[in-house]
XYZ file of N, CA and C in Angstrom:
771
model
N -50.002 -92.628 59.593
C -49.198 -91.757 60.428
C -48.100 -91.100 59.617
N -47.503 -91.799 58.747
C -46.453 -91.206 57.930
C -47.009 -90.129 57.037
N -48.184 -90.356 56.490
C -48.793 -89.358 55.621
C -49.128 -88.115 56.390
N -49.687 -88.247 57.612
C -50.025 -87.087 58.445
C -48.777 -86.308 58.786
N -47.709 -86.937 59.131
C -46.465 -86.240 59.450
C -45.925 -85.490 58.266
N -46.074 -86.024 57.075
C -45.595 -85.346 55.885
C -46.377 -84.069 55.622
N -47.691 -84.159 55.824
C -48.545 -82.997 55.595
C -48.220 -81.897 56.575
N -48.064 -82.230 57.830
C -47.749 -81.229 58.851
C -46.411 -80.598 58.564
N -45.442 -81.402 58.172
C -44.108 -80.879 57.872
C -44.157 -79.924 56.698
N -44.938 -80.238 55.682
C -45.051 -79.382 54.512
C -45.677 -78.050 54.848
N -46.710 -78.083 55.714
C -47.379 -76.831 56.129
C -46.429 -75.949 56.885
N -45.673 -76.519 57.822
C -44.717 -75.740 58.611
C -43.668 -75.112 57.730
N -43.146 -75.911 56.790
C -42.129 -75.376 55.889
C -42.710 -74.286 55.024
N -43.943 -74.441 54.569
C -44.567 -73.435 53.719
C -44.805 -72.130 54.450
N -45.185 -72.177 55.717
C -45.435 -70.969 56.495
C -44.161 -70.271 56.891
N -43.120 -71.057 57.123
C -41.870 -70.447 57.577
C -41.069 -69.856 56.443
N -41.421 -70.132 55.202
C -40.671 -69.606 54.063
C -40.694 -68.089 54.005
N -41.896 -67.444 54.063
C -41.917 -65.965 54.040
C -41.208 -65.361 55.215
N -41.370 -65.986 56.415
C -40.699 -65.450 57.594
C -39.208 -65.513 57.423
N -38.715 -66.603 56.853
C -37.285 -66.733 56.623
C -36.790 -65.697 55.627
N -37.645 -65.432 54.627
C -37.251 -64.423 53.642
C -37.154 -63.049 54.261
N -38.095 -62.751 55.231
C -38.072 -61.442 55.893
C -36.888 -61.311 56.814
N -36.626 -62.371 57.644
C -35.518 -62.300 58.593
C -34.200 -62.316 57.869
N -34.179 -62.883 56.697
C -32.939 -62.947 55.948
C -32.485 -61.607 55.439
N -33.423 -60.610 55.392
C -33.056 -59.289 54.895
C -32.618 -58.356 55.994
N -32.696 -58.787 57.252
C -32.270 -57.954 58.367
C -30.768 -57.977 58.497
N -30.234 -56.892 59.037
C -28.802 -56.798 59.272
C -28.471 -57.523 60.535
N -27.174 -57.613 60.768
C -26.742 -58.313 61.955
C -27.206 -57.645 63.227
N -27.479 -56.342 63.203
C -27.916 -55.638 64.412
C -29.400 -55.740 64.619
N -30.101 -56.379 63.674
C -31.542 -56.525 63.807
C -32.312 -55.355 63.243
N -31.644 -54.348 62.605
C -32.299 -53.171 62.056
C -32.731 -53.432 60.624
N -33.918 -52.919 60.284
C -34.397 -52.998 58.905
C -33.632 -51.976 58.073
N -32.994 -52.320 56.984
C -32.248 -51.340 56.175
C -33.202 -50.327 55.557
N -32.680 -49.133 55.298
C -33.505 -48.068 54.707
C -34.009 -48.495 53.339
N -35.252 -48.118 53.080
C -35.839 -48.472 51.794
C -35.118 -47.741 50.667
N -34.983 -48.413 49.570
C -34.332 -47.795 48.409
C -35.211 -46.670 47.874
N -34.689 -45.426 47.796
C -35.526 -44.315 47.329
C -35.941 -44.522 45.890
N -37.130 -44.047 45.546
C -37.571 -44.161 44.150
C -36.720 -43.290 43.245
N -36.740 -43.622 42.001
C -35.984 -42.837 41.022
C -36.463 -41.394 41.034
N -35.504 -40.453 40.911
C -35.855 -39.039 40.951
C -36.779 -38.690 39.794
N -37.709 -37.780 40.074
C -38.667 -37.358 39.077
C -38.631 -35.844 38.949
N -38.896 -35.349 37.774
C -38.960 -33.900 37.557
C -40.176 -33.344 38.269
N -39.978 -32.261 39.007
C -41.054 -31.623 39.755
C -41.364 -30.279 39.125
N -42.586 -30.078 38.758
C -42.990 -28.806 38.161
C -43.199 -27.779 39.261
N -42.522 -26.650 39.157
C -42.661 -25.570 40.134
C -43.565 -24.510 39.533
N -44.654 -24.268 40.192
C -45.629 -23.308 39.698
C -45.328 -21.940 40.272
N -45.200 -20.969 39.449
C -44.948 -19.591 39.879
C -46.048 -18.711 39.332
N -46.362 -17.622 40.050
C -47.390 -16.723 39.540
C -46.967 -16.080 38.244
N -47.917 -15.776 37.441
C -47.623 -15.135 36.154
C -46.934 -13.807 36.368
N -46.024 -13.481 35.476
C -45.300 -12.210 35.542
C -46.270 -11.054 35.286
N -46.436 -10.194 36.265
C -47.370 -9.084 36.108
C -46.646 -7.786 35.779
N -45.411 -7.889 35.322
C -44.626 -6.734 34.894
C -44.514 -5.698 36.010
N -43.475 -5.738 36.817
C -43.366 -4.848 37.965
C -43.029 -3.405 37.617
N -42.993 -3.047 36.324
C -42.799 -1.663 35.926
C -41.529 -1.084 36.532
N -40.394 -1.601 36.132
C -39.135 -1.068 36.618
C -38.802 0.262 35.964
N -38.268 0.212 34.752
C -37.922 1.427 34.015
C -39.096 1.888 33.172
N -39.157 3.201 32.962
C -40.209 3.763 32.117
C -39.674 5.031 31.463
N -40.232 5.349 30.301
C -39.846 6.558 29.582
C -41.057 7.050 28.800
N -41.102 8.351 28.564
C -42.228 8.910 27.821
C -41.793 10.162 27.074
N -42.515 10.452 26.011
C -42.368 11.698 25.273
C -43.734 12.359 25.192
N -43.787 13.696 25.250
C -45.084 14.346 25.369
C -45.089 15.708 24.677
N -46.289 16.229 24.500
C -46.501 17.571 23.991
C -47.687 18.157 24.744
N -47.641 19.487 24.966
C -48.712 20.099 25.742
C -48.713 21.606 25.646
N -49.167 22.255 26.709
C -49.306 23.701 26.704
C -48.890 24.287 28.046
N -48.419 25.543 28.021
C -48.135 26.316 29.227
C -49.302 27.270 29.464
N -49.593 27.538 30.725
C -50.664 28.482 31.027
C -50.496 28.998 32.457
N -51.270 30.034 32.791
C -51.286 30.550 34.156
C -49.989 31.155 34.625
N -49.274 31.904 33.755
C -48.011 32.514 34.162
C -48.217 33.669 35.124
N -47.343 33.786 36.105
C -47.384 34.897 37.059
C -45.984 35.113 37.612
N -45.832 36.160 38.414
C -44.534 36.463 39.001
C -44.699 36.869 40.459
N -43.773 36.373 41.296
C -43.729 36.768 42.698
C -42.338 37.317 42.963
N -42.179 38.619 42.803
C -40.871 39.245 42.917
C -41.032 40.677 43.395
N -40.013 41.187 44.066
C -40.052 42.567 44.532
C -39.580 43.555 43.460
N -39.167 43.057 42.311
C -38.692 43.913 41.235
C -39.878 44.337 40.369
N -40.065 45.627 40.207
C -41.175 46.156 39.426
C -40.767 46.274 37.962
N -41.384 45.423 37.134
C -41.102 45.443 35.705
C -42.294 45.957 34.903
N -43.208 46.641 35.576
C -44.446 47.058 34.916
C -44.186 47.988 33.729
N -43.105 48.776 33.786
C -42.855 49.725 32.698
C -42.406 49.050 31.407
N -41.922 47.826 31.480
C -41.453 47.162 30.259
C -42.092 45.799 30.042
N -42.902 45.335 30.971
C -43.421 43.977 30.860
C -44.919 43.938 31.097
N -45.600 43.203 30.233
C -47.019 42.921 30.397
C -47.159 41.429 30.652
N -47.341 41.051 31.891
C -47.404 39.639 32.264
C -48.861 39.197 32.221
N -49.229 38.528 31.144
C -50.608 38.110 30.934
C -50.841 36.786 31.657
N -51.635 36.829 32.712
C -51.856 35.635 33.519
C -53.170 34.930 33.186
N -53.928 35.442 32.241
C -55.259 34.892 32.015
C -55.404 34.142 30.693
N -54.926 34.704 29.603
C -55.255 34.141 28.293
C -54.063 33.588 27.532
N -52.852 33.946 27.895
C -51.702 33.557 27.087
C -51.316 32.109 27.331
N -51.165 31.355 26.251
C -50.689 29.975 26.318
C -49.642 29.776 25.232
N -48.869 28.737 25.364
C -47.868 28.403 24.352
C -47.588 26.908 24.435
N -46.957 26.398 23.377
C -46.720 24.961 23.271
C -45.465 24.565 24.039
N -45.495 23.388 24.659
C -44.291 22.794 25.234
C -44.208 21.337 24.808
N -43.012 20.800 24.829
C -42.792 19.385 24.552
C -41.597 18.923 25.363
N -41.446 17.618 25.506
C -40.317 17.121 26.281
C -40.352 15.627 26.463
N -39.612 15.163 27.477
C -39.510 13.740 27.738
C -39.242 13.458 29.202
N -39.429 12.213 29.564
C -39.268 11.777 30.942
C -38.688 10.378 30.950
N -37.798 10.097 31.901
C -37.306 8.750 32.120
C -37.223 8.529 33.621
N -37.613 7.347 34.073
C -37.627 7.107 35.512
C -37.541 5.634 35.836
N -37.415 5.368 37.127
C -37.345 3.995 37.627
C -38.220 3.884 38.868
N -39.013 2.808 38.934
C -39.887 2.545 40.077
C -39.450 1.255 40.763
N -39.064 1.352 42.032
C -38.715 0.169 42.812
C -40.005 -0.560 43.170
N -40.084 -1.833 42.790
C -41.279 -2.650 42.989
C -42.519 -2.025 42.356
N -42.294 -1.156 41.395
C -43.399 -0.564 40.675
C -44.196 0.448 41.458
N -43.654 0.966 42.564
C -44.443 1.835 43.439
C -43.796 3.193 43.666
N -42.513 3.244 43.993
C -41.863 4.507 44.322
C -40.473 4.536 43.714
N -40.047 5.713 43.284
C -38.739 5.814 42.658
C -38.398 7.240 42.296
N -37.620 7.394 41.238
C -37.181 8.712 40.809
C -37.371 8.881 39.315
N -37.391 10.127 38.866
C -37.521 10.415 37.447
C -36.771 11.689 37.101
N -36.340 11.770 35.844
C -35.780 12.996 35.299
C -36.752 13.512 34.254
N -37.112 14.789 34.371
C -38.127 15.397 33.519
C -37.529 16.625 32.840
N -37.570 16.645 31.513
C -37.067 17.784 30.750
C -38.157 18.249 29.798
N -38.459 19.550 29.826
C -39.421 20.056 28.860
C -38.980 21.399 28.311
N -39.448 21.703 27.119
C -38.968 22.840 26.344
C -40.160 23.648 25.838
N -40.066 24.963 26.003
C -41.138 25.868 25.588
C -40.559 26.913 24.649
N -40.528 26.641 23.368
C -40.004 27.633 22.415
C -41.012 28.757 22.203
N -40.509 29.975 22.188
C -41.394 31.119 21.966
C -42.453 31.237 23.032
N -42.044 31.184 24.301
C -42.989 31.203 25.416
C -43.832 32.465 25.417
N -45.139 32.302 25.429
C -46.037 33.438 25.553
C -46.271 33.776 27.019
N -46.898 34.900 27.261
C -47.230 35.290 28.632
C -46.244 36.241 29.255
N -44.954 36.142 28.914
C -43.937 37.040 29.443
C -43.529 38.006 28.332
N -44.401 38.956 28.073
C -44.217 39.875 26.950
C -43.441 41.099 27.423
N -42.117 40.994 27.378
C -41.254 42.072 27.832
C -40.760 42.869 26.629
N -40.719 44.199 26.760
C -40.302 45.062 25.659
C -38.870 44.809 25.219
N -38.045 44.270 26.095
C -36.655 44.024 25.730
C -36.489 42.772 24.859
N -37.484 41.938 24.814
C -37.392 40.752 23.970
C -37.629 41.120 22.514
N -36.628 40.869 21.682
C -36.865 41.031 20.248
C -37.749 39.896 19.750
N -37.501 38.706 20.280
C -38.316 37.533 19.979
C -38.786 36.908 21.287
N -39.926 36.235 21.296
C -40.360 35.546 22.520
C -39.286 34.585 23.005
N -39.081 34.467 24.301
C -37.976 33.644 24.828
C -38.294 32.161 24.779
N -37.229 31.366 24.792
C -37.348 29.922 24.982
C -37.133 29.634 26.456
N -38.095 28.996 27.072
C -38.019 28.690 28.505
C -38.022 27.178 28.681
N -36.940 26.650 29.236
C -36.805 25.206 29.415
C -36.628 24.871 30.888
N -36.965 23.657 31.249
C -36.793 23.222 32.643
C -36.250 21.802 32.675
N -35.456 21.525 33.706
C -34.828 20.220 33.904
C -34.982 19.874 35.377
N -35.759 18.823 35.672
C -36.126 18.518 37.039
C -35.800 17.077 37.414
N -35.309 16.900 38.641
C -35.091 15.584 39.236
C -36.157 15.398 40.313
N -37.020 14.399 40.113
C -38.193 14.242 40.961
C -38.227 12.910 41.687
N -38.939 12.900 42.807
C -39.405 11.666 43.414
C -40.801 11.394 42.879
N -41.106 10.127 42.617
C -42.407 9.779 42.070
C -42.987 8.600 42.847
N -44.285 8.674 43.155
C -44.985 7.598 43.845
C -46.213 7.227 43.019
N -46.447 5.910 42.889
C -47.499 5.387 42.022
C -48.445 4.524 42.850
N -49.733 4.553 42.510
C -50.740 3.703 43.148
C -51.404 2.851 42.073
N -50.769 1.750 41.662
C -51.289 0.963 40.541
C -52.588 0.237 40.889
N -53.452 0.078 39.896
C -54.667 -0.721 40.063
C -55.103 -1.219 38.688
N -56.136 -2.065 38.697
C -56.640 -2.617 37.451
C -55.992 -3.942 37.130
N -56.483 -4.591 36.088
C -55.931 -5.875 35.666
C -54.464 -5.720 35.300
N -53.610 -6.546 35.929
C -52.155 -6.478 35.707
C -51.610 -5.091 35.978
N -52.258 -4.376 36.928
C -51.815 -3.015 37.298
C -51.663 -2.139 36.059
N -52.666 -2.125 35.222
C -52.573 -1.410 33.959
C -52.816 0.091 34.086
N -53.244 0.557 35.262
C -53.453 1.987 35.483
C -52.584 2.449 36.650
N -51.840 3.525 36.425
C -50.894 4.021 37.423
C -51.124 5.499 37.707
N -52.043 5.866 38.568
C -52.094 7.261 39.021
C -50.817 7.571 39.798
N -50.297 8.761 39.673
C -49.027 9.071 40.312
C -48.989 10.538 40.746
N -48.062 10.817 41.640
C -47.717 12.176 42.035
C -46.208 12.262 42.078
N -45.648 13.393 41.642
C -44.200 13.549 41.661
C -43.839 15.011 41.890
N -42.658 15.219 42.401
C -42.168 16.572 42.638
C -40.690 16.557 42.938
N -40.046 17.693 42.692
C -38.618 17.763 42.950
C -38.048 19.120 42.611
N -36.740 19.136 42.411
C -36.019 20.384 42.191
C -35.189 20.281 40.919
N -34.746 21.450 40.452
C -33.922 21.469 39.258
C -33.626 22.883 38.816
N -33.598 23.105 37.522
C -33.236 24.402 36.968
C -34.227 24.807 35.887
N -34.492 26.108 35.814
C -35.286 26.692 34.740
C -34.367 27.637 33.979
N -34.305 27.484 32.669
C -33.395 28.286 31.854
C -34.175 29.140 30.861
N -33.573 30.250 30.480
C -34.170 31.165 29.505
C -33.122 31.502 28.454
N -33.551 31.543 27.211
C -32.682 31.953 26.110
C -33.494 32.811 25.151
N -32.926 33.964 24.786
C -33.645 34.849 23.881
C -32.697 35.884 23.300
N -33.190 36.600 22.296
C -32.502 37.760 21.743
C -33.185 39.010 22.277
N -32.389 39.921 22.871
C -32.963 41.117 23.487
C -32.311 42.381 22.905
N -33.002 43.489 23.087
C -32.409 44.787 22.759
C -31.458 45.175 23.882
N -30.311 45.741 23.508
C -29.314 46.116 24.509
C -29.428 47.574 24.953
N -30.405 48.298 24.411
C -30.712 49.659 24.876
C -32.213 49.746 25.079
N -32.624 50.725 25.825
C -34.029 50.908 26.142
C -34.835 51.181 24.867
N -35.702 50.243 24.457
C -36.431 50.436 23.204
C -37.502 51.531 23.292
N -37.885 51.906 24.490
C -38.907 52.959 24.622
C -38.354 54.328 24.265
N -37.026 54.454 24.213
C -36.407 55.746 23.893
C -36.001 55.861 22.433
N -36.202 54.803 21.675
C -35.761 54.806 20.274
C -36.963 54.960 19.345
N -36.845 55.810 18.316
C -37.957 55.968 17.374
C -38.196 54.721 16.528
N -37.138 53.932 16.292
C -37.267 52.716 15.491
C -36.576 51.559 16.211
N -37.302 50.834 17.050
C -36.678 49.758 17.831
C -36.016 48.676 16.976
N -36.507 48.486 15.747
C -35.935 47.437 14.895
C -34.499 47.734 14.485
N -34.090 48.989 14.623
C -32.725 49.361 14.262
C -31.771 49.261 15.449
N -32.256 48.884 16.607
C -31.420 48.827 17.804
C -30.521 47.594 17.798
N -29.409 47.723 18.509
C -28.495 46.589 18.662
C -29.152 45.519 19.543
N -28.815 44.277 19.257
C -29.375 43.158 20.017
C -28.255 42.237 20.479
N -28.612 41.348 21.403
C -27.659 40.357 21.895
C -28.444 39.111 22.304
N -27.821 37.956 22.165
C -28.431 36.703 22.615
C -28.015 36.445 24.057
N -28.996 36.230 24.910
C -28.713 36.065 26.334
C -29.238 34.719 26.823
N -28.590 34.230 27.863
C -28.990 32.984 28.515
C -29.010 33.203 30.015
N -29.920 32.546 30.684
C -29.978 32.647 32.137
C -30.521 31.368 32.743
N -30.190 31.148 34.014
C -30.635 29.944 34.728
C -31.034 30.317 36.145
N -32.116 29.726 36.617
C -32.569 29.915 37.990
C -32.893 28.562 38.617
N -32.650 28.484 39.912
C -33.092 27.307 40.665
C -34.615 27.284 40.683
N -35.192 26.087 40.481
C -36.643 25.972 40.488
C -37.114 24.665 41.093
N -38.403 24.546 41.214
C -39.006 23.320 41.720
C -40.330 23.078 41.006
N -40.849 21.864 41.150
C -42.095 21.512 40.484
C -42.845 20.472 41.292
N -44.144 20.433 41.112
C -44.971 19.390 41.706
C -46.164 19.162 40.776
N -46.550 17.910 40.638
C -47.661 17.609 39.745
C -48.061 16.158 39.837
N -48.935 15.774 38.959
C -49.417 14.403 38.964
C -50.176 14.097 37.695
N -50.608 12.868 37.603
C -51.343 12.441 36.426
C -51.613 10.958 36.488
N -51.710 10.361 35.323
C -51.978 8.931 35.242
C -51.226 8.341 34.054
N -50.760 7.117 34.252
C -50.180 6.326 33.167
C -51.064 5.100 32.960
N -51.395 4.803 31.720
C -52.206 3.633 31.377
C -51.417 2.768 30.417
N -51.408 1.442 30.684
C -50.513 0.545 29.955
C -51.280 -0.531 29.209
N -50.752 -0.929 28.062
C -51.260 -2.072 27.325
C -50.497 -3.314 27.761
N -50.901 -4.474 27.252
C -50.215 -5.714 27.601
C -48.809 -5.777 27.022
N -48.510 -4.982 26.040
C -47.198 -5.007 25.400
C -46.282 -3.889 25.901
N -46.624 -3.317 27.055
C -45.788 -2.334 27.747
C -45.788 -0.942 27.128
N -46.518 -0.743 26.044
C -46.716 0.599 25.547
C -47.883 1.221 26.290
N -47.861 2.542 26.422
C -48.939 3.160 27.169
C -49.071 4.645 26.898
N -49.806 5.283 27.786
C -50.147 6.700 27.689
C -49.805 7.374 29.015
N -49.322 8.612 28.942
C -49.057 9.387 30.154
C -49.663 10.776 29.981
N -50.486 11.179 30.947
C -51.047 12.527 30.992
C -50.626 13.197 32.284
N -50.231 14.473 32.214
C -49.594 15.130 33.361
C -50.012 16.601 33.438
N -50.265 17.082 34.665
C -50.478 18.500 34.938
C -49.488 18.899 36.030
N -48.744 20.010 35.816
C -47.618 20.308 36.711
C -47.462 21.814 36.938
N -47.075 22.136 38.167
C -46.844 23.525 38.577
C -45.350 23.746 38.767
N -44.831 24.843 38.206
C -43.415 25.181 38.289
C -43.244 26.541 38.962
N -42.108 26.693 39.630
C -41.782 27.979 40.248
C -40.267 28.120 40.330
N -39.792 29.366 40.302
C -38.371 29.655 40.488
C -38.186 30.506 41.735
N -36.963 30.497 42.264
C -36.699 31.294 43.452
C -36.585 32.773 43.091
N -36.742 33.613 44.098
C -36.684 35.064 43.906
C -35.694 35.651 44.891
N -34.813 36.533 44.398
C -33.824 37.191 45.248
C -34.267 38.625 45.531
N -34.386 38.963 46.791
C -34.797 40.318 47.139
C -33.758 41.361 46.751
N -32.524 40.917 46.518
C -31.453 41.857 46.175
C -31.412 42.170 44.685
N -32.278 41.505 43.883
C -32.255 41.730 42.439
C -32.625 43.170 42.106
N -31.822 43.806 41.283
C -32.100 45.166 40.806
C -31.840 45.194 39.309
N -32.539 46.109 38.642
C -32.355 46.202 37.205
C -32.532 47.640 36.763
N -31.544 48.134 36.016
C -31.575 49.497 35.489
C -31.843 49.418 33.998
N -33.006 49.874 33.582
C -33.390 49.796 32.182
C -32.457 50.601 31.282
N -31.808 51.604 31.850
C -30.894 52.433 31.061
C -29.461 51.910 31.077
N -29.264 50.776 31.738
C -27.935 50.166 31.780
C -28.095 48.645 31.663
N -28.487 48.201 30.491
C -28.796 46.791 30.274
C -27.529 45.940 30.242
N -26.446 46.510 29.729
C -25.175 45.774 29.689
C -25.257 44.559 28.785
N -24.687 43.436 29.263
C -24.684 42.216 28.445
C -25.967 41.403 28.597
N -26.906 41.888 29.375
C -28.194 41.206 29.520
C -28.255 40.191 30.638
N -27.133 39.907 31.326
C -27.144 38.893 32.385
C -28.037 39.302 33.551
N -27.987 40.595 33.914
C -28.850 41.064 34.995
C -30.319 40.965 34.592
N -30.597 41.229 33.323
C -31.966 41.154 32.840
C -32.511 39.729 32.924
N -31.725 38.739 32.490
C -32.213 37.369 32.528
C -32.431 36.898 33.961
N -31.573 37.331 34.886
C -31.782 36.979 36.292
C -33.104 37.542 36.798
N -33.385 38.791 36.445
C -34.628 39.422 36.866
C -35.819 38.747 36.187
N -35.686 38.480 34.911
C -36.804 37.909 34.152
C -37.178 36.518 34.650
N -36.198 35.763 35.126
C -36.472 34.421 35.652
C -36.830 34.430 37.129
N -36.734 35.550 37.780
C -36.937 35.620 39.226
C -38.415 35.510 39.595
N -38.713 34.542 40.439
C -40.052 34.418 41.019
C -41.166 34.111 40.047
N -40.876 33.491 38.920
C -41.955 33.193 37.979
C -42.693 31.926 38.411
N -43.974 31.876 38.094
C -44.841 30.745 38.386
C -45.618 30.420 37.111
N -45.738 29.146 36.785
C -46.504 28.784 35.600
C -46.919 27.323 35.687
N -47.910 26.974 34.881
C -48.439 25.614 34.813
C -48.141 25.008 33.454
N -48.052 23.676 33.438
C -47.912 22.932 32.188
C -48.873 21.744 32.223
N -49.520 21.501 31.101
C -50.340 20.300 30.929
C -49.895 19.619 29.644
N -49.671 18.315 29.704
C -49.210 17.619 28.516
C -49.652 16.160 28.524
N -49.524 15.528 27.370
C -49.873 14.120 27.219
C -48.977 13.526 26.143
N -48.747 12.212 26.253
C -47.883 11.583 25.267
C -47.821 10.082 25.402
N -46.899 9.495 24.652
C -46.716 8.046 24.605
C -45.673 7.625 25.639
N -45.907 6.501 26.312
C -44.985 5.989 27.316
C -44.623 4.545 27.014
N -43.479 4.116 27.564
C -43.016 2.748 27.399
C -42.357 2.300 28.697
N -42.587 1.064 29.099
C -41.962 0.525 30.319
C -41.264 -0.806 30.022
N -40.239 -1.081 30.792
C -39.512 -2.338 30.595
C -38.856 -2.780 31.887
């Protein structure tokens, strides 16, 4: 009997040990305390690869002018041969712009046409330099791997300027036009442009830009010009820039960042 009692007592004590250990960890209110949080671990955050959202961009280009014409009420036929079919000349320039989210934004476009052909006026001693400065809105439709191709359309307003050396008297009345007095004249007209093209990019943000664009200047119905009273040439440059229309096509190197 003593041996049996000892065995039973040992079993009871052995079973109650874990229970005592569990109840011993409870608080006085009977609540299980919060488990101790594991040690903090570094968590890797996965983000999509940077696909270059094409914020800023700039380009330099060279091309040609073509398709010159005029829409004006001023008749310059007696001194001007406006060749709209075959005359072309070189242009060059640059562009800088910004695209919000790589889709829509603004750009500044400047191009220069030294010795512009097509506007062959008798008063020009030398072919004129015709430059344009435009502020445009631009919209892009990117596609391809990492949006490497950007077809775009852009248009806006700005100024078209002319600079040249002209004869200050009617050259048709002089036996030797080369002996006539000359003057350097400058003029500016409000203008606008619209065009489009494509930009193609490499993985290192260098790329190519090709563009075809139409330009036009405003025309004033009040413009008048007296060939026998050329004066300082300011009236002539206003007339010469009035209502002109022309195209430009160019291509060049581009960079984005």
